[in-house]
């Protein structure tokens, strides 16, 4: 990869490489854009096949964080860390403390938290070396389980979809197909059942299916979920579930859920638009966890009330995205990207206003 060319193409400000031989730490931090504030983004630990895969991943993920932060109005920029290692074998106290010391050296230009392959316990260790870490467990002064604001935000997003698609405020009588009944999926199921929805769900874990059955979810197989005739298909398990194999099977009018990278390729978003299926862009609707982390980073005292209020903004953001999509006849994921780019351009423009001498 020609790194400078790639950074220029994707708009990255900075890419940093770290290694510490005693602990075997090999990590990359990419800071994509700090127009709105210092960068923030999780720390992923993954056994990449080669160095270039780790680099591509951190570039892609850090750019995604700029968009996610901007739309959630967190006043943070986008960044990401990848640790090149196997989370099952290579985790050591020294490795996370070394990572913490390197992050500390950035002086707050970048803060991190958990991502695929890392857990809150790893960050309790990392926290010994730097304050620039969030999403710690509550007993360590952190904000705790992020699936609470995430599922609340997704619920607000579903309401926005229903408002736009059917012009109604009530969810009663709608059929929702939930893929994944984990932390977010199960909370969502409970809320939707309370609202009078019919909820059909699936998961690969038997114990999760039992929990869901108990509250009234009708269970189908993991492949069957794509064929369920429903108003809303809600992906809360994996990415890339809208792909060439699934897209023509869908019998829904709305796609909205917490999973990241739901569209395998941008052309799947275009296709959904042509099919008349309303898609809530993933990075908009699943921003609740980030809103929580941002509150921890930006305020002296974390406030659950403030976070919940901010998550309610997801409803308004999505309605605006749907309006733009309809007005310009473009897919919703593009409308969301345009909104972010417009916001970054506005904040850049106003930063030229001089407030004082010198
Ligand atoms: P989770 O791990 O608790 O739940 C995911 C569930 O999906 C698990 O129960 C798992 O068994 C199930 N699953 C895996 N493969 C499946 C398959 N093929 N078919 C059906 N089910 C399958 O995770 P979560 O915290 O509930 O998050 C759900 C999704 O939302 C994830 O994709 C996550 O990356 C994303 N997300 C979560 C948050 C958060 O704060 N928790 C924030 C943003 C995005």
Short mmCIF file of C-alpha atoms and ligand atoms in Angstrom, two decimals:
data_model
loop_
_atom_site.label_atom_id
_atom_site.label_comp_id
_atom_site.label_asym_id
_atom_site.label_seq_id
_atom_site.Cartn_x
_atom_site.Cartn_y
_atom_site.Cartn_z
CA UNK A 1 0.00 0.00 0.00
CA UNK A 2 1.25 3.50 -0.79
CA UNK A 3 0.33 4.88 2.60
CA UNK A 4 0.46 8.61 1.89
CA UNK A 5 -1.66 8.17 -1.25
CA UNK A 6 -4.19 6.12 0.70
CA UNK A 7 -4.28 8.65 3.56
CA UNK A 8 -4.85 11.42 1.07
CA UNK A 9 -7.61 9.47 -0.69
CA UNK A 10 -9.47 8.62 2.51
CA UNK A 11 -8.66 11.92 4.28
CA UNK A 12 -6.62 10.62 7.22
CA UNK A 13 -4.64 13.06 9.33
CA UNK A 14 -2.21 10.68 11.02
CA UNK A 15 -1.22 7.02 11.19
CA UNK A 16 1.00 5.78 14.03
CA UNK A 17 2.79 2.44 14.36
CA UNK A 18 3.82 1.05 17.77
CA UNK A 19 5.86 -1.97 18.82
CA UNK A 20 7.18 -3.18 22.16
CA UNK A 21 9.36 -6.28 21.96
CA UNK A 22 9.11 -7.65 25.50
CA UNK A 23 5.31 -7.87 25.38
CA UNK A 24 5.02 -8.57 21.65
CA UNK A 25 2.80 -5.52 21.14
CA UNK A 26 2.34 -4.54 17.52
CA UNK A 27 -0.34 -1.90 17.03
CA UNK A 28 -1.49 0.84 14.67
CA UNK A 29 -3.55 3.89 15.56
CA UNK A 30 -5.19 5.83 12.74
CA UNK A 31 -6.55 9.29 13.40
CA UNK A 32 -8.88 10.12 10.57
CA UNK A 33 -10.34 13.55 11.26
CA UNK A 34 -10.34 15.85 14.29
CA UNK A 35 -12.43 18.70 12.86
CA UNK A 36 -15.11 18.18 15.51
CA UNK A 37 -12.88 17.24 18.43
CA UNK A 38 -10.20 14.82 19.60
CA UNK A 39 -10.39 11.40 17.98
CA UNK A 40 -12.21 8.52 19.59
CA UNK A 41 -12.59 4.91 18.54
CA UNK A 42 -12.33 1.39 19.89
CA UNK A 43 -9.28 -0.82 20.13
CA UNK A 44 -9.60 -4.01 18.07
CA UNK A 45 -7.37 -7.05 18.66
CA UNK A 46 -7.30 -9.44 15.72
CA UNK A 47 -4.91 -12.07 14.30
CA UNK A 48 -4.59 -10.44 10.88
CA UNK A 49 -2.92 -12.61 8.27
CA UNK A 50 -0.59 -9.83 7.23
CA UNK A 51 0.44 -6.30 8.22
CA UNK A 52 -1.37 -4.79 5.26
CA UNK A 53 -4.70 -6.27 6.41
CA UNK A 54 -4.29 -4.60 9.83
CA UNK A 55 -3.48 -1.31 8.13
CA UNK A 56 -6.47 -1.47 5.74
CA UNK A 57 -8.76 -2.31 8.65
CA UNK A 58 -7.59 0.57 10.86
CA UNK A 59 -7.88 3.05 7.99
CA UNK A 60 -11.41 1.91 7.14
CA UNK A 61 -12.61 1.74 10.76
CA UNK A 62 -11.17 5.10 11.80
CA UNK A 63 -12.88 6.83 8.86
CA UNK A 64 -16.13 5.14 9.88
CA UNK A 65 -15.71 6.61 13.38
CA UNK A 66 -15.51 10.15 11.99
CA UNK A 67 -18.89 9.64 10.33
CA UNK A 68 -20.45 7.94 13.33
CA UNK A 69 -19.25 10.64 15.74
CA UNK A 70 -20.30 13.46 13.45
CA UNK A 71 -23.85 12.21 12.95
CA UNK A 72 -24.26 11.50 16.68
CA UNK A 73 -23.13 15.10 17.38
CA UNK A 74 -20.66 13.87 19.99
CA UNK A 75 -18.07 16.59 19.26
CA UNK A 76 -15.40 13.95 18.84
CA UNK A 77 -13.37 13.02 15.79
CA UNK A 78 -12.68 9.61 14.31
CA UNK A 79 -9.85 7.24 15.19
CA UNK A 80 -9.20 3.57 15.81
CA UNK A 81 -6.55 1.22 17.18
CA UNK A 82 -5.78 -2.25 15.92
CA UNK A 83 -3.55 -4.57 17.90
CA UNK A 84 -2.10 -7.24 15.64
CA UNK A 85 -2.43 -10.35 17.79
CA UNK A 86 -4.60 -13.24 18.79
CA UNK A 87 -7.02 -12.25 21.58
CA UNK A 88 -7.18 -15.89 22.74
CA UNK A 89 -3.42 -16.30 23.18
CA UNK A 90 -1.58 -13.01 23.20
CA UNK A 91 -3.28 -10.97 25.92
CA UNK A 92 -0.91 -9.95 28.71
CA UNK A 93 -0.90 -7.24 31.34
CA UNK A 94 2.27 -5.75 29.84
CA UNK A 95 0.79 -5.61 26.35
CA UNK A 96 -2.20 -3.51 27.39
CA UNK A 97 -0.11 -1.34 29.71
CA UNK A 98 2.35 -0.69 26.87
CA UNK A 99 -0.59 0.23 24.64
CA UNK A 100 -1.86 2.53 27.40
CA UNK A 101 1.51 4.30 27.67
CA UNK A 102 1.62 4.90 23.92
CA UNK A 103 -1.96 6.27 23.95
CA UNK A 104 -1.05 8.49 26.90
CA UNK A 105 1.79 9.92 24.81
CA UNK A 106 -0.81 11.31 22.40
CA UNK A 107 -1.93 13.65 25.18
CA UNK A 108 -5.67 13.25 24.63
CA UNK A 109 -5.63 13.60 20.86
CA UNK A 110 -7.11 10.09 20.83
CA UNK A 111 -9.19 8.07 23.35
CA UNK A 112 -10.17 4.45 23.11
CA UNK A 113 -12.46 1.71 24.41
CA UNK A 114 -13.48 -1.88 23.67
CA UNK A 115 -14.01 -3.37 20.24
CA UNK A 116 -13.89 -6.83 18.66
CA UNK A 117 -11.31 -8.94 20.54
CA UNK A 118 -10.99 -6.67 23.59
CA UNK A 119 -13.06 -6.52 26.78
CA UNK A 120 -13.70 -4.05 29.57
CA UNK A 121 -11.23 -6.04 31.72
CA UNK A 122 -8.41 -5.28 29.24
CA UNK A 123 -9.17 -1.60 29.64
CA UNK A 124 -9.08 -1.76 33.41
CA UNK A 125 -5.41 -2.75 32.84
CA UNK A 126 -4.81 -0.14 30.15
CA UNK A 127 -6.34 2.53 32.42
CA UNK A 128 -3.35 2.14 34.79
CA UNK A 129 -1.26 3.98 32.18
CA UNK A 130 -3.67 6.49 30.69
CA UNK A 131 -6.87 8.37 31.42
CA UNK A 132 -7.73 8.44 27.71
CA UNK A 133 -9.94 5.41 27.89
CA UNK A 134 -13.71 5.02 28.23
CA UNK A 135 -16.44 2.38 28.60
CA UNK A 136 -14.91 0.95 31.76
CA UNK A 137 -17.14 -1.13 34.04
CA UNK A 138 -19.25 0.90 36.49
CA UNK A 139 -17.21 -0.35 39.47
CA UNK A 140 -14.14 1.31 37.90
CA UNK A 141 -15.91 4.61 37.44
CA UNK A 142 -16.98 3.94 33.86
CA UNK A 143 -20.40 4.09 32.23
CA UNK A 144 -20.86 0.31 32.00
CA UNK A 145 -22.91 -1.76 29.57
CA UNK A 146 -23.19 0.09 26.26
CA UNK A 147 -25.95 -2.17 24.95
CA UNK A 148 -28.45 -0.21 27.06
CA UNK A 149 -28.10 3.11 25.17
CA UNK A 150 -27.49 1.24 21.92
CA UNK A 151 -30.76 -0.69 22.10
CA UNK A 152 -32.59 2.46 23.20
CA UNK A 153 -31.16 4.34 20.21
CA UNK A 154 -32.10 1.52 17.85
CA UNK A 155 -35.64 1.59 19.22
CA UNK A 156 -35.82 5.34 18.52
CA UNK A 157 -34.55 4.56 15.03
CA UNK A 158 -37.28 1.96 14.45
CA UNK A 159 -39.86 4.53 15.52
CA UNK A 160 -38.44 7.01 12.99
CA UNK A 161 -38.62 4.39 10.22
CA UNK A 162 -42.23 3.61 11.08
CA UNK A 163 -43.11 7.31 11.17
CA UNK A 164 -41.54 7.91 7.76
CA UNK A 165 -42.79 4.72 6.06
CA UNK A 166 -46.31 4.50 7.49
CA UNK A 167 -46.89 7.98 8.95
CA UNK A 168 -47.72 6.58 12.38
CA UNK A 169 -46.38 6.97 15.91
CA UNK A 170 -47.53 3.64 17.28
CA UNK A 171 -45.68 0.36 16.72
CA UNK A 172 -48.73 -1.71 17.62
CA UNK A 173 -49.57 -4.54 15.26
CA UNK A 174 -46.25 -4.46 13.34
CA UNK A 175 -44.26 -7.64 12.70
CA UNK A 176 -40.53 -7.41 13.40
CA UNK A 177 -37.94 -10.05 12.46
CA UNK A 178 -34.96 -9.88 14.83
CA UNK A 179 -31.69 -11.44 13.76
CA UNK A 180 -29.64 -11.90 16.96
CA UNK A 181 -31.11 -12.05 20.44
CA UNK A 182 -28.01 -11.02 22.36
CA UNK A 183 -27.57 -7.94 24.54
CA UNK A 184 -29.19 -5.49 22.11
CA UNK A 185 -31.60 -7.89 20.36
CA UNK A 186 -33.22 -9.16 23.52
CA UNK A 187 -33.76 -5.67 24.98
CA UNK A 188 -35.29 -4.61 21.70
CA UNK A 189 -37.55 -7.68 21.65
CA UNK A 190 -38.88 -6.83 25.13
CA UNK A 191 -39.64 -3.23 24.15
CA UNK A 192 -41.35 -4.21 20.89
CA UNK A 193 -43.49 -6.86 22.59
CA UNK A 194 -44.53 -4.26 25.17
CA UNK A 195 -45.56 -2.02 22.28
CA UNK A 196 -47.84 -4.73 20.86
CA UNK A 197 -45.60 -5.93 18.03
CA UNK A 198 -45.34 -9.51 16.83
CA UNK A 199 -41.66 -10.42 17.22
CA UNK A 200 -40.04 -13.26 15.30
CA UNK A 201 -36.40 -13.94 16.18
CA UNK A 202 -33.37 -16.12 15.72
CA UNK A 203 -29.96 -16.73 17.29
CA UNK A 204 -27.28 -19.40 17.17
CA UNK A 205 -27.19 -19.81 20.96
CA UNK A 206 -29.78 -22.16 22.38
CA UNK A 207 -29.85 -20.45 25.79
CA UNK A 208 -30.60 -17.10 24.16
CA UNK A 209 -33.48 -18.66 22.25
CA UNK A 210 -34.96 -19.98 25.51
CA UNK A 211 -34.76 -16.52 27.12
CA UNK A 212 -36.47 -14.99 24.09
CA UNK A 213 -39.19 -17.65 23.95
CA UNK A 214 -40.00 -16.95 27.61
CA UNK A 215 -40.85 -13.31 26.87
CA UNK A 216 -42.97 -14.18 23.81
CA UNK A 217 -40.63 -14.14 20.81
CA UNK A 218 -41.54 -16.66 18.08
CA UNK A 219 -38.37 -18.50 17.07
CA UNK A 220 -37.27 -19.42 13.53
CA UNK A 221 -34.01 -20.86 12.13
CA UNK A 222 -31.00 -18.66 11.35
CA UNK A 223 -31.52 -18.99 7.59
CA UNK A 224 -35.33 -18.71 7.73
CA UNK A 225 -35.14 -15.22 9.23
CA UNK A 226 -34.45 -13.72 5.79
CA UNK A 227 -37.71 -15.17 4.41
CA UNK A 228 -40.00 -13.92 7.20
CA UNK A 229 -42.79 -11.72 5.91
CA UNK A 230 -42.56 -8.68 8.17
CA UNK A 231 -42.68 -4.92 8.33
CA UNK A 232 -39.16 -4.59 9.82
CA UNK A 233 -36.08 -6.76 9.45
CA UNK A 234 -33.72 -5.87 12.30
CA UNK A 235 -30.12 -7.16 12.06
CA UNK A 236 -28.54 -7.33 15.53
CA UNK A 237 -25.98 -10.08 15.07
CA UNK A 238 -23.45 -9.76 12.26
CA UNK A 239 -22.30 -7.46 9.48
CA UNK A 240 -22.69 -8.03 5.72
CA UNK A 241 -26.12 -9.66 6.07
CA UNK A 242 -27.53 -7.70 3.13
CA UNK A 243 -25.71 -9.36 0.27
CA UNK A 244 -26.27 -10.97 -3.15
CA UNK A 245 -27.68 -14.12 -1.55
CA UNK A 246 -30.14 -12.48 0.85
CA UNK A 247 -31.36 -9.29 -0.78
CA UNK A 248 -33.99 -10.86 -3.05
CA UNK A 249 -35.34 -13.04 -0.27
CA UNK A 250 -36.25 -10.14 2.02
CA UNK A 251 -39.98 -9.62 2.54
CA UNK A 252 -39.75 -6.49 4.67
CA UNK A 253 -40.38 -2.78 4.10
CA UNK A 254 -37.81 -1.48 6.60
CA UNK A 255 -34.27 -2.60 7.58
CA UNK A 256 -33.07 -1.17 10.88
CA UNK A 257 -30.85 -2.69 13.56
CA UNK A 258 -27.67 -2.39 15.60
CA UNK A 259 -25.27 -4.51 13.54
CA UNK A 260 -22.31 -2.72 11.94
CA UNK A 261 -21.59 -2.82 8.20
CA UNK A 262 -24.98 -4.31 7.33
CA UNK A 263 -24.57 -3.60 3.61
CA UNK A 264 -21.92 -5.85 2.09
CA UNK A 265 -21.24 -3.35 -0.72
CA UNK A 266 -22.59 0.14 -1.39
CA UNK A 267 -24.51 -1.21 -4.40
CA UNK A 268 -26.70 -3.20 -1.98
CA UNK A 269 -27.80 0.13 -0.49
CA UNK A 270 -28.67 1.39 -3.98
CA UNK A 271 -30.63 -1.78 -4.64
CA UNK A 272 -32.64 -1.42 -1.40
CA UNK A 273 -33.48 2.13 -2.48
CA UNK A 274 -34.72 0.86 -5.86
CA UNK A 275 -36.71 -1.90 -4.15
CA UNK A 276 -38.44 0.69 -1.96
CA UNK A 277 -37.06 -0.81 1.27
CA UNK A 278 -36.29 1.89 3.81
CA UNK A 279 -32.79 1.31 5.24
CA UNK A 280 -31.69 3.05 8.45
CA UNK A 281 -27.92 3.53 7.97
CA UNK A 282 -26.13 1.39 10.57
CA UNK A 283 -23.72 4.02 11.87
CA UNK A 284 -26.62 6.39 12.55
CA UNK A 285 -29.03 4.03 14.28
CA UNK A 286 -26.42 2.20 16.39
CA UNK A 287 -24.74 5.35 17.74
CA UNK A 288 -26.06 4.94 21.32
CA UNK A 289 -22.92 3.17 22.57
CA UNK A 290 -20.71 5.89 21.18
CA UNK A 291 -22.94 8.58 22.69
CA UNK A 292 -22.38 6.93 26.07
CA UNK A 293 -18.59 6.71 25.60
CA UNK A 294 -18.44 10.33 24.43
CA UNK A 295 -20.29 11.47 27.55
CA UNK A 296 -17.70 9.69 29.68
CA UNK A 297 -14.82 11.32 27.78
CA UNK A 298 -16.18 14.85 27.46
CA UNK A 299 -17.76 15.43 30.88
CA UNK A 300 -16.29 15.28 34.39
CA UNK A 301 -19.29 13.32 35.59
CA UNK A 302 -21.06 10.78 33.43
CA UNK A 303 -24.81 11.38 33.10
CA UNK A 304 -27.16 8.59 32.07
CA UNK A 305 -29.96 11.12 31.67
CA UNK A 306 -27.92 13.16 29.19
CA UNK A 307 -27.08 10.01 27.22
CA UNK A 308 -30.70 8.87 27.00
CA UNK A 309 -31.76 12.34 25.85
CA UNK A 310 -29.06 12.36 23.18
CA UNK A 311 -30.07 8.89 21.97
CA UNK A 312 -33.53 10.30 21.34
CA UNK A 313 -31.86 12.53 18.72
CA UNK A 314 -31.40 9.44 16.55
CA UNK A 315 -35.13 9.68 15.74
CA UNK A 316 -34.72 13.24 14.40
CA UNK A 317 -31.46 12.48 12.53
CA UNK A 318 -33.02 9.54 10.71
CA UNK A 319 -36.11 11.48 9.68
CA UNK A 320 -33.83 14.14 8.20
CA UNK A 321 -31.78 11.51 6.36
CA UNK A 322 -34.95 9.93 4.94
CA UNK A 323 -36.19 13.36 3.86
CA UNK A 324 -32.93 14.08 1.99
CA UNK A 325 -32.96 10.60 0.46
CA UNK A 326 -36.47 11.13 -0.87
CA UNK A 327 -35.89 14.70 -2.03
CA UNK A 328 -32.69 13.86 -3.95
CA UNK A 329 -33.74 10.32 -4.87
CA UNK A 330 -30.55 8.84 -3.40
CA UNK A 331 -30.01 5.84 -1.09
CA UNK A 332 -30.28 6.61 2.62
CA UNK A 333 -26.64 5.63 3.33
CA UNK A 334 -25.52 8.31 0.84
CA UNK A 335 -27.88 10.87 2.35
CA UNK A 336 -26.29 10.18 5.76
CA UNK A 337 -22.77 10.54 4.35
CA UNK A 338 -23.74 13.85 2.73
CA UNK A 339 -25.13 15.13 6.03
CA UNK A 340 -21.83 14.32 7.78
CA UNK A 341 -19.72 15.92 5.04
CA UNK A 342 -21.90 19.03 5.14
CA UNK A 343 -21.52 19.26 8.94
CA UNK A 344 -17.72 18.88 8.75
CA UNK A 345 -17.55 21.57 6.06
CA UNK A 346 -19.69 23.96 8.14
CA UNK A 347 -17.63 23.50 11.30
CA UNK A 348 -14.44 23.97 9.28
CA UNK A 349 -15.84 27.16 7.76
CA UNK A 350 -16.88 28.73 11.07
CA UNK A 351 -13.48 27.95 12.62
CA UNK A 352 -12.07 30.81 10.52
CA UNK A 353 -14.12 33.37 12.50
CA UNK A 354 -11.70 35.18 14.78
CA UNK A 355 -12.91 35.48 18.37
CA UNK A 356 -9.94 37.48 19.71
CA UNK A 357 -6.74 39.28 18.77
CA UNK A 358 -3.65 37.29 17.84
P1 LIG B 1 -24.10 -9.75 21.31
O1 LIG B 1 -22.85 -10.50 21.02
O2 LIG B 1 -24.61 -9.69 22.71
O3 LIG B 1 -25.30 -10.31 20.39
C1 LIG B 1 -25.13 -10.77 19.10
C2 LIG B 1 -25.95 -12.03 18.98
O4 LIG B 1 -25.94 -12.49 17.64
C3 LIG B 1 -25.41 -13.19 19.84
O5 LIG B 1 -26.43 -13.64 20.70
C4 LIG B 1 -25.02 -14.24 18.82
O6 LIG B 1 -25.23 -15.55 19.29
C5 LIG B 1 -25.95 -13.90 17.68
N1 LIG B 1 -25.53 -14.44 16.38
C6 LIG B 1 -24.27 -14.61 15.90
N2 LIG B 1 -24.32 -15.14 14.68
C7 LIG B 1 -25.62 -15.27 14.36
C8 LIG B 1 -26.32 -15.74 13.21
N3 LIG B 1 -25.68 -16.20 12.15
N4 LIG B 1 -27.67 -15.72 13.24
C9 LIG B 1 -28.34 -15.28 14.31
N5 LIG B 1 -27.74 -14.83 15.43
C10 LIG B 1 -26.39 -14.83 15.44
O7 LIG B 1 -23.88 -8.28 20.73
P2 LIG B 1 -24.76 -7.00 21.00
O8 LIG B 1 -24.06 -6.14 21.97
O9 LIG B 1 -26.16 -7.40 21.20
O10 LIG B 1 -24.64 -6.25 19.59
C11 LIG B 1 -25.42 -6.67 18.48
C12 LIG B 1 -24.83 -6.10 17.21
O11 LIG B 1 -24.82 -4.68 17.30
C13 LIG B 1 -23.39 -6.52 16.95
O12 LIG B 1 -23.23 -6.67 15.57
C14 LIG B 1 -22.58 -5.34 17.45
O13 LIG B 1 -21.35 -5.22 16.76
C15 LIG B 1 -23.50 -4.18 17.10
N6 LIG B 1 -23.32 -3.01 17.97
C16 LIG B 1 -23.43 -3.16 19.32
C17 LIG B 1 -23.25 -2.05 20.14
C18 LIG B 1 -23.33 -2.18 21.64
O14 LIG B 1 -23.19 -1.17 22.32
N7 LIG B 1 -23.59 -3.35 22.19
C19 LIG B 1 -23.00 -0.79 19.58
C20 LIG B 1 -22.95 -0.66 18.18
C21 LIG B 1 -23.11 -1.79 17.39
#
